Amino acid sequence: MPTWEDVVAVGAALPEVEESTWYRTPALKVAGKGFARLRTESEGRLVLMCGLDEKAALLESGDPAFYTTPHYDGYGAILVDLGAVDLDQLTELVEESWRLKAPARLRKARDG
């Protein structure tokens, strides 16, 4: 079961990621923009940025690791249950979330 510390470790491998807070909860940011946030430390739920098409696909997959609430309807963010997600899939989603917020120069540097 992945933890917030695993999310931080995945983020640390990406260019210019900093640990911060966002809505008074632990978060990861790139260039001052949040891309991953722990909803509350007690519930083990994560907010990740994503495209609306990807969000729809994740929700339609029926995988219980992914969900949303009315607050996030129509917004490019998916809620992830850390207790139910696979670490490989989480790693992919964190990087994609980072890509959505990272400046082009950082994406280019990452892609080599």
PDB file of N, CA and C in Angstrom:
ATOM      1  N   MET A   1       0.844  -1.176   0.000  1.00  0.00           N
ATOM      2  CA  MET A   1       0.000   0.000   0.000  1.00  0.00           C
ATOM      3  C   MET A   1       0.891   1.242   0.000  1.00  0.00           C
ATOM      4  N   PRO A   2       0.786   2.061  -1.041  1.00  0.00           N
ATOM      5  CA  PRO A   2       1.582   3.290  -1.087  1.00  0.00           C
ATOM      6  C   PRO A   2       1.169   4.272   0.006  1.00  0.00           C
ATOM      7  N   THR A   3       2.111   5.101   0.392  1.00  0.00           N
ATOM      8  CA  THR A   3       1.883   6.120   1.412  1.00  0.00           C
ATOM      9  C   THR A   3       2.214   7.489   0.823  1.00  0.00           C
ATOM     10  N   TRP A   4       1.954   8.533   1.607  1.00  0.00           N
ATOM     11  CA  TRP A   4       2.346   9.873   1.184  1.00  0.00           C
ATOM     12  C   TRP A   4       3.851   9.937   0.965  1.00  0.00           C
ATOM     13  N   GLU A   5       4.617   9.239   1.778  1.00  0.00           N
ATOM     14  CA  GLU A   5       6.075   9.217   1.618  1.00  0.00           C
ATOM     15  C   GLU A   5       6.469   8.636   0.265  1.00  0.00           C
ATOM     16  N   ASP A   6       5.713   7.661  -0.224  1.00  0.00           N
ATOM     17  CA  ASP A   6       5.966   7.115  -1.570  1.00  0.00           C
ATOM     18  C   ASP A   6       5.667   8.162  -2.638  1.00  0.00           C
ATOM     19  N   VAL A   7       4.601   8.910  -2.457  1.00  0.00           N
ATOM     20  CA  VAL A   7       4.259   9.979  -3.401  1.00  0.00           C
ATOM     21  C   VAL A   7       5.383  11.016  -3.431  1.00  0.00           C
ATOM     22  N   VAL A   8       5.885  11.374  -2.262  1.00  0.00           N
ATOM     23  CA  VAL A   8       6.983  12.344  -2.172  1.00  0.00           C
ATOM     24  C   VAL A   8       8.227  11.791  -2.866  1.00  0.00           C
ATOM     25  N   ALA A   9       8.520  10.520  -2.687  1.00  0.00           N
ATOM     26  CA  ALA A   9       9.690   9.912  -3.328  1.00  0.00           C
ATOM     27  C   ALA A   9       9.547   9.930  -4.852  1.00  0.00           C
ATOM     28  N   VAL A  10       8.368   9.641  -5.360  1.00  0.00           N
ATOM     29  CA  VAL A  10       8.129   9.699  -6.809  1.00  0.00           C
ATOM     30  C   VAL A  10       8.316  11.140  -7.287  1.00  0.00           C
ATOM     31  N   GLY A  11       7.745  12.086  -6.573  1.00  0.00           N
ATOM     32  CA  GLY A  11       7.871  13.491  -6.948  1.00  0.00           C
ATOM     33  C   GLY A  11       9.300  13.986  -6.902  1.00  0.00           C
ATOM     34  N   ALA A  12      10.064  13.509  -5.937  1.00  0.00           N
ATOM     35  CA  ALA A  12      11.459  13.959  -5.792  1.00  0.00           C
ATOM     36  C   ALA A  12      12.311  13.575  -6.992  1.00  0.00           C
ATOM     37  N   ALA A  13      11.878  12.572  -7.745  1.00  0.00           N
ATOM     38  CA  ALA A  13      12.621  12.147  -8.937  1.00  0.00           C
ATOM     39  C   ALA A  13      12.335  13.053 -10.142  1.00  0.00           C
ATOM     40  N   LEU A  14      11.382  13.955 -10.004  1.00  0.00           N
ATOM     41  CA  LEU A  14      11.012  14.855 -11.091  1.00  0.00           C
ATOM     42  C   LEU A  14      11.681  16.212 -10.891  1.00  0.00           C
ATOM     43  N   PRO A  15      11.989  16.911 -11.987  1.00  0.00           N
ATOM     44  CA  PRO A  15      12.688  18.196 -11.873  1.00  0.00           C
ATOM     45  C   PRO A  15      11.927  19.262 -11.088  1.00  0.00           C
ATOM     46  N   GLU A  16      12.655  19.920 -10.197  1.00  0.00           N
ATOM     47  CA  GLU A  16      12.214  21.101  -9.466  1.00  0.00           C
ATOM     48  C   GLU A  16      10.928  20.926  -8.661  1.00  0.00           C
ATOM     49  N   VAL A  17      10.737  19.741  -8.109  1.00  0.00           N
ATOM     50  CA  VAL A  17       9.584  19.502  -7.246  1.00  0.00           C
ATOM     51  C   VAL A  17       9.943  19.911  -5.827  1.00  0.00           C
ATOM     52  N   GLU A  18       9.015  20.578  -5.180  1.00  0.00           N
ATOM     53  CA  GLU A  18       9.219  20.971  -3.798  1.00  0.00           C
ATOM     54  C   GLU A  18       8.049  20.494  -2.948  1.00  0.00           C
ATOM     55  N   GLU A  19       8.366  20.087  -1.730  1.00  0.00           N
ATOM     56  CA  GLU A  19       7.321  19.773  -0.764  1.00  0.00           C
ATOM     57  C   GLU A  19       6.805  21.082  -0.211  1.00  0.00           C
ATOM     58  N   SER A  20       5.503  21.177  -0.067  1.00  0.00           N
ATOM     59  CA  SER A  20       4.884  22.404   0.388  1.00  0.00           C
ATOM     60  C   SER A  20       3.555  22.051   1.052  1.00  0.00           C
ATOM     61  N   THR A  21       2.692  23.036   1.154  1.00  0.00           N
ATOM     62  CA  THR A  21       1.319  22.800   1.575  1.00  0.00           C
ATOM     63  C   THR A  21       0.397  23.440   0.550  1.00  0.00           C
ATOM     64  N   TRP A  22      -0.814  22.931   0.521  1.00  0.00           N
ATOM     65  CA  TRP A  22      -1.822  23.421  -0.398  1.00  0.00           C
ATOM     66  C   TRP A  22      -3.145  23.176   0.306  1.00  0.00           C
ATOM     67  N   TYR A  23      -3.921  24.179   0.495  1.00  0.00           N
ATOM     68  CA  TYR A  23      -5.141  24.081   1.306  1.00  0.00           C
ATOM     69  C   TYR A  23      -4.832  23.478   2.671  1.00  0.00           C
ATOM     70  N   ARG A  24      -3.724  23.896   3.232  1.00  0.00           N
ATOM     71  CA  ARG A  24      -3.271  23.505   4.570  1.00  0.00           C
ATOM     72  C   ARG A  24      -3.015  22.001   4.721  1.00  0.00           C
ATOM     73  N   THR A  25      -2.740  21.324   3.621  1.00  0.00           N
ATOM     74  CA  THR A  25      -2.384  19.910   3.682  1.00  0.00           C
ATOM     75  C   THR A  25      -1.062  19.700   2.945  1.00  0.00           C
ATOM     76  N   PRO A  26      -0.337  18.608   3.232  1.00  0.00           N
ATOM     77  CA  PRO A  26       0.926  18.344   2.536  1.00  0.00           C
ATOM     78  C   PRO A  26       0.704  18.261   1.028  1.00  0.00           C
ATOM     79  N   ALA A  27       1.668  18.816   0.284  1.00  0.00           N
ATOM     80  CA  ALA A  27       1.519  18.876  -1.171  1.00  0.00           C
ATOM     81  C   ALA A  27       2.871  18.848  -1.853  1.00  0.00           C
ATOM     82  N   LEU A  28       2.820  18.580  -3.143  1.00  0.00           N
ATOM     83  CA  LEU A  28       3.976  18.703  -4.017  1.00  0.00           C
ATOM     84  C   LEU A  28       3.663  19.772  -5.043  1.00  0.00           C
ATOM     85  N   LYS A  29       4.664  20.622  -5.309  1.00  0.00           N
ATOM     86  CA  LYS A  29       4.492  21.698  -6.279  1.00  0.00           C
ATOM     87  C   LYS A  29       5.682  21.728  -7.227  1.00  0.00           C
ATOM     88  N   VAL A  30       5.425  22.236  -8.414  1.00  0.00           N
ATOM     89  CA  VAL A  30       6.470  22.501  -9.392  1.00  0.00           C
ATOM     90  C   VAL A  30       6.245  23.926  -9.890  1.00  0.00           C
ATOM     91  N   ALA A  31       7.297  24.722  -9.869  1.00  0.00           N
ATOM     92  CA  ALA A  31       7.205  26.128 -10.282  1.00  0.00           C
ATOM     93  C   ALA A  31       6.075  26.843  -9.542  1.00  0.00           C
ATOM     94  N   GLY A  32       5.882  26.482  -8.274  1.00  0.00           N
ATOM     95  CA  GLY A  32       4.871  27.125  -7.455  1.00  0.00           C
ATOM     96  C   GLY A  32       3.453  26.638  -7.668  1.00  0.00           C
ATOM     97  N   LYS A  33       3.275  25.669  -8.550  1.00  0.00           N
ATOM     98  CA  LYS A  33       1.940  25.165  -8.868  1.00  0.00           C
ATOM     99  C   LYS A  33       1.757  23.768  -8.281  1.00  0.00           C
ATOM    100  N   GLY A  34       0.675  23.585  -7.554  1.00  0.00           N
ATOM    101  CA  GLY A  34       0.397  22.293  -6.946  1.00  0.00           C
ATOM    102  C   GLY A  34      -0.022  21.261  -7.967  1.00  0.00           C
ATOM    103  N   PHE A  35       0.484  20.051  -7.800  1.00  0.00           N
ATOM    104  CA  PHE A  35       0.069  18.960  -8.682  1.00  0.00           C
ATOM    105  C   PHE A  35      -0.294  17.696  -7.916  1.00  0.00           C
ATOM    106  N   ALA A  36       0.004  17.615  -6.639  1.00  0.00           N
ATOM    107  CA  ALA A  36      -0.374  16.473  -5.808  1.00  0.00           C
ATOM    108  C   ALA A  36      -0.599  16.987  -4.392  1.00  0.00           C
ATOM    109  N   ARG A  37      -1.696  16.520  -3.788  1.00  0.00           N
ATOM    110  CA  ARG A  37      -2.014  16.990  -2.445  1.00  0.00           C
ATOM    111  C   ARG A  37      -2.698  15.890  -1.661  1.00  0.00           C
ATOM    112  N   LEU A  38      -2.268  15.729  -0.429  1.00  0.00           N
ATOM    113  CA  LEU A  38      -2.918  14.807   0.484  1.00  0.00           C
ATOM    114  C   LEU A  38      -4.165  15.505   1.004  1.00  0.00           C
ATOM    115  N   ARG A  39      -5.325  14.906   0.819  1.00  0.00           N
ATOM    116  CA  ARG A  39      -6.570  15.585   1.254  1.00  0.00           C
ATOM    117  C   ARG A  39      -6.561  15.815   2.748  1.00  0.00           C
ATOM    118  N   THR A  40      -6.358  14.776   3.503  1.00  0.00           N
ATOM    119  CA  THR A  40      -6.112  14.894   4.935  1.00  0.00           C
ATOM    120  C   THR A  40      -5.193  13.748   5.312  1.00  0.00           C
ATOM    121  N   GLU A  41      -4.346  13.967   6.261  1.00  0.00           N
ATOM    122  CA  GLU A  41      -3.397  12.925   6.636  1.00  0.00           C
ATOM    123  C   GLU A  41      -4.096  11.697   7.181  1.00  0.00           C
ATOM    124  N   SER A  42      -5.251  11.858   7.789  1.00  0.00           N
ATOM    125  CA  SER A  42      -5.930  10.726   8.406  1.00  0.00           C
ATOM    126  C   SER A  42      -6.640   9.823   7.410  1.00  0.00           C
ATOM    127  N   GLU A  43      -7.072  10.362   6.292  1.00  0.00           N
ATOM    128  CA  GLU A  43      -7.863   9.531   5.392  1.00  0.00           C
ATOM    129  C   GLU A  43      -7.055   8.832   4.296  1.00  0.00           C
ATOM    130  N   GLY A  44      -5.809   9.236   4.058  1.00  0.00           N
ATOM    131  CA  GLY A  44      -4.991   8.569   3.049  1.00  0.00           C
ATOM    132  C   GLY A  44      -5.505   8.712   1.638  1.00  0.00           C
ATOM    133  N   ARG A  45      -6.078   9.865   1.341  1.00  0.00           N
ATOM    134  CA  ARG A  45      -6.592  10.130  -0.001  1.00  0.00           C
ATOM    135  C   ARG A  45      -5.768  11.233  -0.640  1.00  0.00           C
ATOM    136  N   LEU A  46      -5.548  11.102  -1.926  1.00  0.00           N
ATOM    137  CA  LEU A  46      -4.675  11.991  -2.667  1.00  0.00           C
ATOM    138  C   LEU A  46      -5.461  12.692  -3.767  1.00  0.00           C
ATOM    139  N   VAL A  47      -5.135  13.954  -4.029  1.00  0.00           N
ATOM    140  CA  VAL A  47      -5.683  14.697  -5.162  1.00  0.00           C
ATOM    141  C   VAL A  47      -4.558  14.838  -6.181  1.00  0.00           C
ATOM    142  N   LEU A  48      -4.807  14.390  -7.410  1.00  0.00           N
ATOM    143  CA  LEU A  48      -3.842  14.536  -8.504  1.00  0.00           C
ATOM    144  C   LEU A  48      -4.514  15.245  -9.672  1.00  0.00           C
ATOM    145  N   MET A  49      -3.775  16.110 -10.344  1.00  0.00           N
ATOM    146  CA  MET A  49      -4.281  16.779 -11.529  1.00  0.00           C
ATOM    147  C   MET A  49      -4.282  15.796 -12.698  1.00  0.00           C
ATOM    148  N   CYS A  50      -5.277  15.926 -13.561  1.00  0.00           N
ATOM    149  CA  CYS A  50      -5.341  15.088 -14.759  1.00  0.00           C
ATOM    150  C   CYS A  50      -6.267  15.764 -15.759  1.00  0.00           C
ATOM    151  N   GLY A  51      -6.197  15.297 -16.989  1.00  0.00           N
ATOM    152  CA  GLY A  51      -7.120  15.793 -17.998  1.00  0.00           C
ATOM    153  C   GLY A  51      -8.512  15.228 -17.754  1.00  0.00           C
ATOM    154  N   LEU A  52      -9.519  15.925 -18.238  1.00  0.00           N
ATOM    155  CA  LEU A  52     -10.893  15.457 -18.033  1.00  0.00           C
ATOM    156  C   LEU A  52     -11.143  14.112 -18.704  1.00  0.00           C
ATOM    157  N   ASP A  53     -10.529  13.862 -19.850  1.00  0.00           N
ATOM    158  CA  ASP A  53     -10.694  12.563 -20.520  1.00  0.00           C
ATOM    159  C   ASP A  53     -10.082  11.444 -19.693  1.00  0.00           C
ATOM    160  N   GLU A  54      -8.906  11.698 -19.134  1.00  0.00           N
ATOM    161  CA  GLU A  54      -8.265  10.685 -18.297  1.00  0.00           C
ATOM    162  C   GLU A  54      -9.074  10.444 -17.033  1.00  0.00           C
ATOM    163  N   LYS A  55      -9.599  11.508 -16.452  1.00  0.00           N
ATOM    164  CA  LYS A  55     -10.433  11.370 -15.258  1.00  0.00           C
ATOM    165  C   LYS A  55     -11.635  10.483 -15.567  1.00  0.00           C
ATOM    166  N   ALA A  56     -12.296  10.758 -16.664  1.00  0.00           N
ATOM    167  CA  ALA A  56     -13.462   9.959 -17.043  1.00  0.00           C
ATOM    168  C   ALA A  56     -13.084   8.494 -17.230  1.00  0.00           C
ATOM    169  N   ALA A  57     -11.955   8.247 -17.887  1.00  0.00           N
ATOM    170  CA  ALA A  57     -11.515   6.862 -18.112  1.00  0.00           C
ATOM    171  C   ALA A  57     -11.210   6.156 -16.795  1.00  0.00           C
ATOM    172  N   LEU A  58     -10.554   6.842 -15.879  1.00  0.00           N
ATOM    173  CA  LEU A  58     -10.241   6.235 -14.579  1.00  0.00           C
ATOM    174  C   LEU A  58     -11.518   5.914 -13.810  1.00  0.00           C
ATOM    175  N   LEU A  59     -12.465   6.823 -13.827  1.00  0.00           N
ATOM    176  CA  LEU A  59     -13.719   6.596 -13.117  1.00  0.00           C
ATOM    177  C   LEU A  59     -14.528   5.470 -13.763  1.00  0.00           C
ATOM    178  N   GLU A  60     -14.538   5.437 -15.096  1.00  0.00           N
ATOM    179  CA  GLU A  60     -15.280   4.402 -15.810  1.00  0.00           C
ATOM    180  C   GLU A  60     -14.644   3.026 -15.693  1.00  0.00           C
ATOM    181  N   SER A  61     -13.368   2.975 -15.317  1.00  0.00           N
ATOM    182  CA  SER A  61     -12.678   1.682 -15.190  1.00  0.00           C
ATOM    183  C   SER A  61     -13.261   0.830 -14.069  1.00  0.00           C
ATOM    184  N   GLY A  62     -13.928   1.478 -13.128  1.00  0.00           N
ATOM    185  CA  GLY A  62     -14.486   0.742 -12.005  1.00  0.00           C
ATOM    186  C   GLY A  62     -13.474   0.415 -10.923  1.00  0.00           C
ATOM    187  N   ASP A  63     -12.231   0.839 -11.113  1.00  0.00           N
ATOM    188  CA  ASP A  63     -11.192   0.598 -10.120  1.00  0.00           C
ATOM    189  C   ASP A  63     -11.528   1.400  -8.866  1.00  0.00           C
ATOM    190  N   PRO A  64     -11.670   0.735  -7.714  1.00  0.00           N
ATOM    191  CA  PRO A  64     -12.059   1.454  -6.492  1.00  0.00           C
ATOM    192  C   PRO A  64     -11.004   2.430  -5.974  1.00  0.00           C
ATOM    193  N   ALA A  65      -9.807   2.422  -6.552  1.00  0.00           N
ATOM    194  CA  ALA A  65      -8.764   3.361  -6.133  1.00  0.00           C
ATOM    195  C   ALA A  65      -9.068   4.781  -6.587  1.00  0.00           C
ATOM    196  N   PHE A  66      -9.951   4.941  -7.568  1.00  0.00           N
ATOM    197  CA  PHE A  66     -10.211   6.252  -8.160  1.00  0.00           C
ATOM    198  C   PHE A  66     -11.656   6.669  -7.951  1.00  0.00           C
ATOM    199  N   TYR A  67     -11.823   7.910  -7.538  1.00  0.00           N
ATOM    200  CA  TYR A  67     -13.169   8.421  -7.307  1.00  0.00           C
ATOM    201  C   TYR A  67     -13.145   9.938  -7.410  1.00  0.00           C
ATOM    202  N   THR A  68     -14.301  10.528  -7.270  1.00  0.00           N
ATOM    203  CA  THR A  68     -14.427  11.979  -7.254  1.00  0.00           C
ATOM    204  C   THR A  68     -15.528  12.341  -6.267  1.00  0.00           C
ATOM    205  N   THR A  69     -15.668  13.609  -6.032  1.00  0.00           N
ATOM    206  CA  THR A  69     -16.765  14.135  -5.221  1.00  0.00           C
ATOM    207  C   THR A  69     -17.398  15.269  -6.011  1.00  0.00           C
ATOM    208  N   PRO A  70     -18.598  15.702  -5.641  1.00  0.00           N
ATOM    209  CA  PRO A  70     -19.217  16.813  -6.376  1.00  0.00           C
ATOM    210  C   PRO A  70     -18.327  18.062  -6.434  1.00  0.00           C
ATOM    211  N   HIS A  71     -17.524  18.263  -5.418  1.00  0.00           N
ATOM    212  CA  HIS A  71     -16.620  19.423  -5.406  1.00  0.00           C
ATOM    213  C   HIS A  71     -15.684  19.425  -6.619  1.00  0.00           C
ATOM    214  N   TYR A  72     -15.277  18.247  -7.082  1.00  0.00           N
ATOM    215  CA  TYR A  72     -14.326  18.132  -8.182  1.00  0.00           C
ATOM    216  C   TYR A  72     -14.996  17.878  -9.537  1.00  0.00           C
ATOM    217  N   ASP A  73     -16.315  17.850  -9.593  1.00  0.00           N
ATOM    218  CA  ASP A  73     -17.012  17.643 -10.866  1.00  0.00           C
ATOM    219  C   ASP A  73     -16.631  18.738 -11.852  1.00  0.00           C
ATOM    220  N   GLY A  74     -16.293  18.329 -13.073  1.00  0.00           N
ATOM    221  CA  GLY A  74     -15.930  19.282 -14.117  1.00  0.00           C
ATOM    222  C   GLY A  74     -14.542  19.868 -13.982  1.00  0.00           C
ATOM    223  N   TYR A  75     -13.772  19.364 -13.028  1.00  0.00           N
ATOM    224  CA  TYR A  75     -12.430  19.880 -12.774  1.00  0.00           C
ATOM    225  C   TYR A  75     -11.417  18.781 -13.051  1.00  0.00           C
ATOM    226  N   GLY A  76     -10.283  19.130 -13.601  1.00  0.00           N
ATOM    227  CA  GLY A  76      -9.244  18.165 -13.963  1.00  0.00           C
ATOM    228  C   GLY A  76      -8.455  17.665 -12.779  1.00  0.00           C
ATOM    229  N   ALA A  77      -9.121  16.943 -11.893  1.00  0.00           N
ATOM    230  CA  ALA A  77      -8.459  16.344 -10.734  1.00  0.00           C
ATOM    231  C   ALA A  77      -9.145  15.026 -10.419  1.00  0.00           C
ATOM    232  N   ILE A  78      -8.355  14.042 -10.076  1.00  0.00           N
ATOM    233  CA  ILE A  78      -8.868  12.732  -9.679  1.00  0.00           C
ATOM    234  C   ILE A  78      -8.473  12.487  -8.233  1.00  0.00           C
ATOM    235  N   LEU A  79      -9.354  11.868  -7.484  1.00  0.00           N
ATOM    236  CA  LEU A  79      -9.064  11.493  -6.105  1.00  0.00           C
ATOM    237  C   LEU A  79      -8.605  10.045  -6.102  1.00  0.00           C
ATOM    238  N   VAL A  80      -7.553   9.787  -5.340  1.00  0.00           N
ATOM    239  CA  VAL A  80      -6.920   8.467  -5.332  1.00  0.00           C
ATOM    240  C   VAL A  80      -6.868   7.961  -3.895  1.00  0.00           C
ATOM    241  N   ASP A  81      -7.346   6.735  -3.699  1.00  0.00           N
ATOM    242  CA  ASP A  81      -7.261   6.070  -2.399  1.00  0.00           C
ATOM    243  C   ASP A  81      -5.907   5.370  -2.344  1.00  0.00           C
ATOM    244  N   LEU A  82      -5.000   5.896  -1.541  1.00  0.00           N
ATOM    245  CA  LEU A  82      -3.651   5.315  -1.461  1.00  0.00           C
ATOM    246  C   LEU A  82      -3.685   3.869  -0.985  1.00  0.00           C
ATOM    247  N   GLY A  83      -4.709   3.490  -0.246  1.00  0.00           N
ATOM    248  CA  GLY A  83      -4.815   2.126   0.242  1.00  0.00           C
ATOM    249  C   GLY A  83      -5.260   1.136  -0.817  1.00  0.00           C
ATOM    250  N   ALA A  84      -5.678   1.643  -1.975  1.00  0.00           N
ATOM    251  CA  ALA A  84      -6.204   0.757  -3.011  1.00  0.00           C
ATOM    252  C   ALA A  84      -5.465   0.848  -4.343  1.00  0.00           C
ATOM    253  N   VAL A  85      -4.533   1.787  -4.472  1.00  0.00           N
ATOM    254  CA  VAL A  85      -3.866   1.992  -5.758  1.00  0.00           C
ATOM    255  C   VAL A  85      -2.570   1.194  -5.832  1.00  0.00           C
ATOM    256  N   ASP A  86      -2.233   0.783  -7.028  1.00  0.00           N
ATOM    257  CA  ASP A  86      -0.979   0.090  -7.307  1.00  0.00           C
ATOM    258  C   ASP A  86       0.138   1.133  -7.423  1.00  0.00           C
ATOM    259  N   LEU A  87       1.306   0.847  -6.857  1.00  0.00           N
ATOM    260  CA  LEU A  87       2.411   1.813  -6.850  1.00  0.00           C
ATOM    261  C   LEU A  87       2.851   2.189  -8.265  1.00  0.00           C
ATOM    262  N   ASP A  88       2.875   1.236  -9.196  1.00  0.00           N
ATOM    263  CA  ASP A  88       3.272   1.557 -10.569  1.00  0.00           C
ATOM    264  C   ASP A  88       2.285   2.536 -11.219  1.00  0.00           C
ATOM    265  N   GLN A  89       1.003   2.294 -11.020  1.00  0.00           N
ATOM    266  CA  GLN A  89       0.002   3.193 -11.591  1.00  0.00           C
ATOM    267  C   GLN A  89       0.061   4.564 -10.908  1.00  0.00           C
ATOM    268  N   LEU A  90       0.269   4.578  -9.600  1.00  0.00           N
ATOM    269  CA  LEU A  90       0.409   5.834  -8.872  1.00  0.00           C
ATOM    270  C   LEU A  90       1.591   6.637  -9.405  1.00  0.00           C
ATOM    271  N   THR A  91       2.705   5.965  -9.647  1.00  0.00           N
ATOM    272  CA  THR A  91       3.899   6.628 -10.183  1.00  0.00           C
ATOM    273  C   THR A  91       3.589   7.293 -11.522  1.00  0.00           C
ATOM    274  N   GLU A  92       2.897   6.580 -12.381  1.00  0.00           N
ATOM    275  CA  GLU A  92       2.519   7.118 -13.693  1.00  0.00           C
ATOM    276  C   GLU A  92       1.598   8.332 -13.545  1.00  0.00           C
ATOM    277  N   LEU A  93       0.642   8.247 -12.637  1.00  0.00           N
ATOM    278  CA  LEU A  93      -0.303   9.345 -12.440  1.00  0.00           C
ATOM    279  C   LEU A  93       0.360  10.574 -11.832  1.00  0.00           C
ATOM    280  N   VAL A  94       1.294  10.378 -10.919  1.00  0.00           N
ATOM    281  CA  VAL A  94       2.015  11.510 -10.325  1.00  0.00           C
ATOM    282  C   VAL A  94       2.830  12.221 -11.398  1.00  0.00           C
ATOM    283  N   GLU A  95       3.510  11.453 -12.245  1.00  0.00           N
ATOM    284  CA  GLU A  95       4.297  12.093 -13.305  1.00  0.00           C
ATOM    285  C   GLU A  95       3.396  12.843 -14.285  1.00  0.00           C
ATOM    286  N   GLU A  96       2.271  12.260 -14.639  1.00  0.00           N
ATOM    287  CA  GLU A  96       1.356  12.941 -15.554  1.00  0.00           C
ATOM    288  C   GLU A  96       0.812  14.224 -14.916  1.00  0.00           C
ATOM    289  N   SER A  97       0.517  14.176 -13.641  1.00  0.00           N
ATOM    290  CA  SER A  97       0.051  15.361 -12.927  1.00  0.00           C
ATOM    291  C   SER A  97       1.128  16.445 -12.936  1.00  0.00           C
ATOM    292  N   TRP A  98       2.375  16.030 -12.695  1.00  0.00           N
ATOM    293  CA  TRP A  98       3.506  16.965 -12.746  1.00  0.00           C
ATOM    294  C   TRP A  98       3.594  17.603 -14.127  1.00  0.00           C
ATOM    295  N   ARG A  99       3.456  16.807 -15.191  1.00  0.00           N
ATOM    296  CA  ARG A  99       3.548  17.312 -16.565  1.00  0.00           C
ATOM    297  C   ARG A  99       2.502  18.388 -16.853  1.00  0.00           C
ATOM    298  N   LEU A 100       1.334  18.246 -16.257  1.00  0.00           N
ATOM    299  CA  LEU A 100       0.269  19.226 -16.490  1.00  0.00           C
ATOM    300  C   LEU A 100       0.600  20.589 -15.881  1.00  0.00           C
ATOM    301  N   LYS A 101       1.405  20.620 -14.853  1.00  0.00           N
ATOM    302  CA  LYS A 101       1.712  21.868 -14.163  1.00  0.00           C
ATOM    303  C   LYS A 101       3.124  22.392 -14.412  1.00  0.00           C
ATOM    304  N   ALA A 102       4.027  21.534 -14.854  1.00  0.00           N
ATOM    305  CA  ALA A 102       5.422  21.936 -15.056  1.00  0.00           C
ATOM    306  C   ALA A 102       5.557  22.834 -16.286  1.00  0.00           C
ATOM    307  N   PRO A 103       6.440  23.823 -16.207  1.00  0.00           N
ATOM    308  CA  PRO A 103       6.720  24.647 -17.381  1.00  0.00           C
ATOM    309  C   PRO A 103       7.327  23.792 -18.510  1.00  0.00           C
ATOM    310  N   ALA A 104       7.170  24.265 -19.729  1.00  0.00           N
ATOM    311  CA  ALA A 104       7.656  23.531 -20.900  1.00  0.00           C
ATOM    312  C   ALA A 104       9.144  23.211 -20.796  1.00  0.00           C
ATOM    313  N   ARG A 105       9.946  24.125 -20.259  1.00  0.00           N
ATOM    314  CA  ARG A 105      11.390  23.885 -20.167  1.00  0.00           C
ATOM    315  C   ARG A 105      11.688  22.672 -19.282  1.00  0.00           C
ATOM    316  N   LEU A 106      10.915  22.476 -18.231  1.00  0.00           N
ATOM    317  CA  LEU A 106      11.126  21.323 -17.357  1.00  0.00           C
ATOM    318  C   LEU A 106      10.666  20.022 -18.013  1.00  0.00           C
ATOM    319  N   ARG A 107       9.556  20.100 -18.740  1.00  0.00           N
ATOM    320  CA  ARG A 107       9.086  18.894 -19.466  1.00  0.00           C
ATOM    321  C   ARG A 107      10.116  18.491 -20.513  1.00  0.00           C
ATOM    322  N   LYS A 108      10.679  19.480 -21.216  1.00  0.00           N
ATOM    323  CA  LYS A 108      11.699  19.188 -22.220  1.00  0.00           C
ATOM    324  C   LYS A 108      12.939  18.574 -21.575  1.00  0.00           C
ATOM    325  N   ALA A 109      13.364  19.120 -20.451  1.00  0.00           N
ATOM    326  CA  ALA A 109      14.519  18.578 -19.746  1.00  0.00           C
ATOM    327  C   ALA A 109      14.264  17.152 -19.287  1.00  0.00           C
ATOM    328  N   ARG A 110      13.069  16.872 -18.822  1.00  0.00           N
ATOM    329  CA  ARG A 110      12.699  15.534 -18.365  1.00  0.00           C
ATOM    330  C   ARG A 110      12.722  14.540 -19.527  1.00  0.00           C
ATOM    331  N   ASP A 111      12.253  14.990 -20.678  1.00  0.00           N
ATOM    332  CA  ASP A 111      12.161  14.100 -21.843  1.00  0.00           C
ATOM    333  C   ASP A 111      13.509  13.925 -22.550  1.00  0.00           C
ATOM    334  N   GLY A 112      14.496  14.745 -22.136  1.00  0.00           N
ATOM    335  CA  GLY A 112      15.854  14.568 -22.594  1.00  0.00           C
ATOM    336  C   GLY A 112      16.200  15.161 -23.896  1.00  0.00           C
TER     337      GLY A 112
END
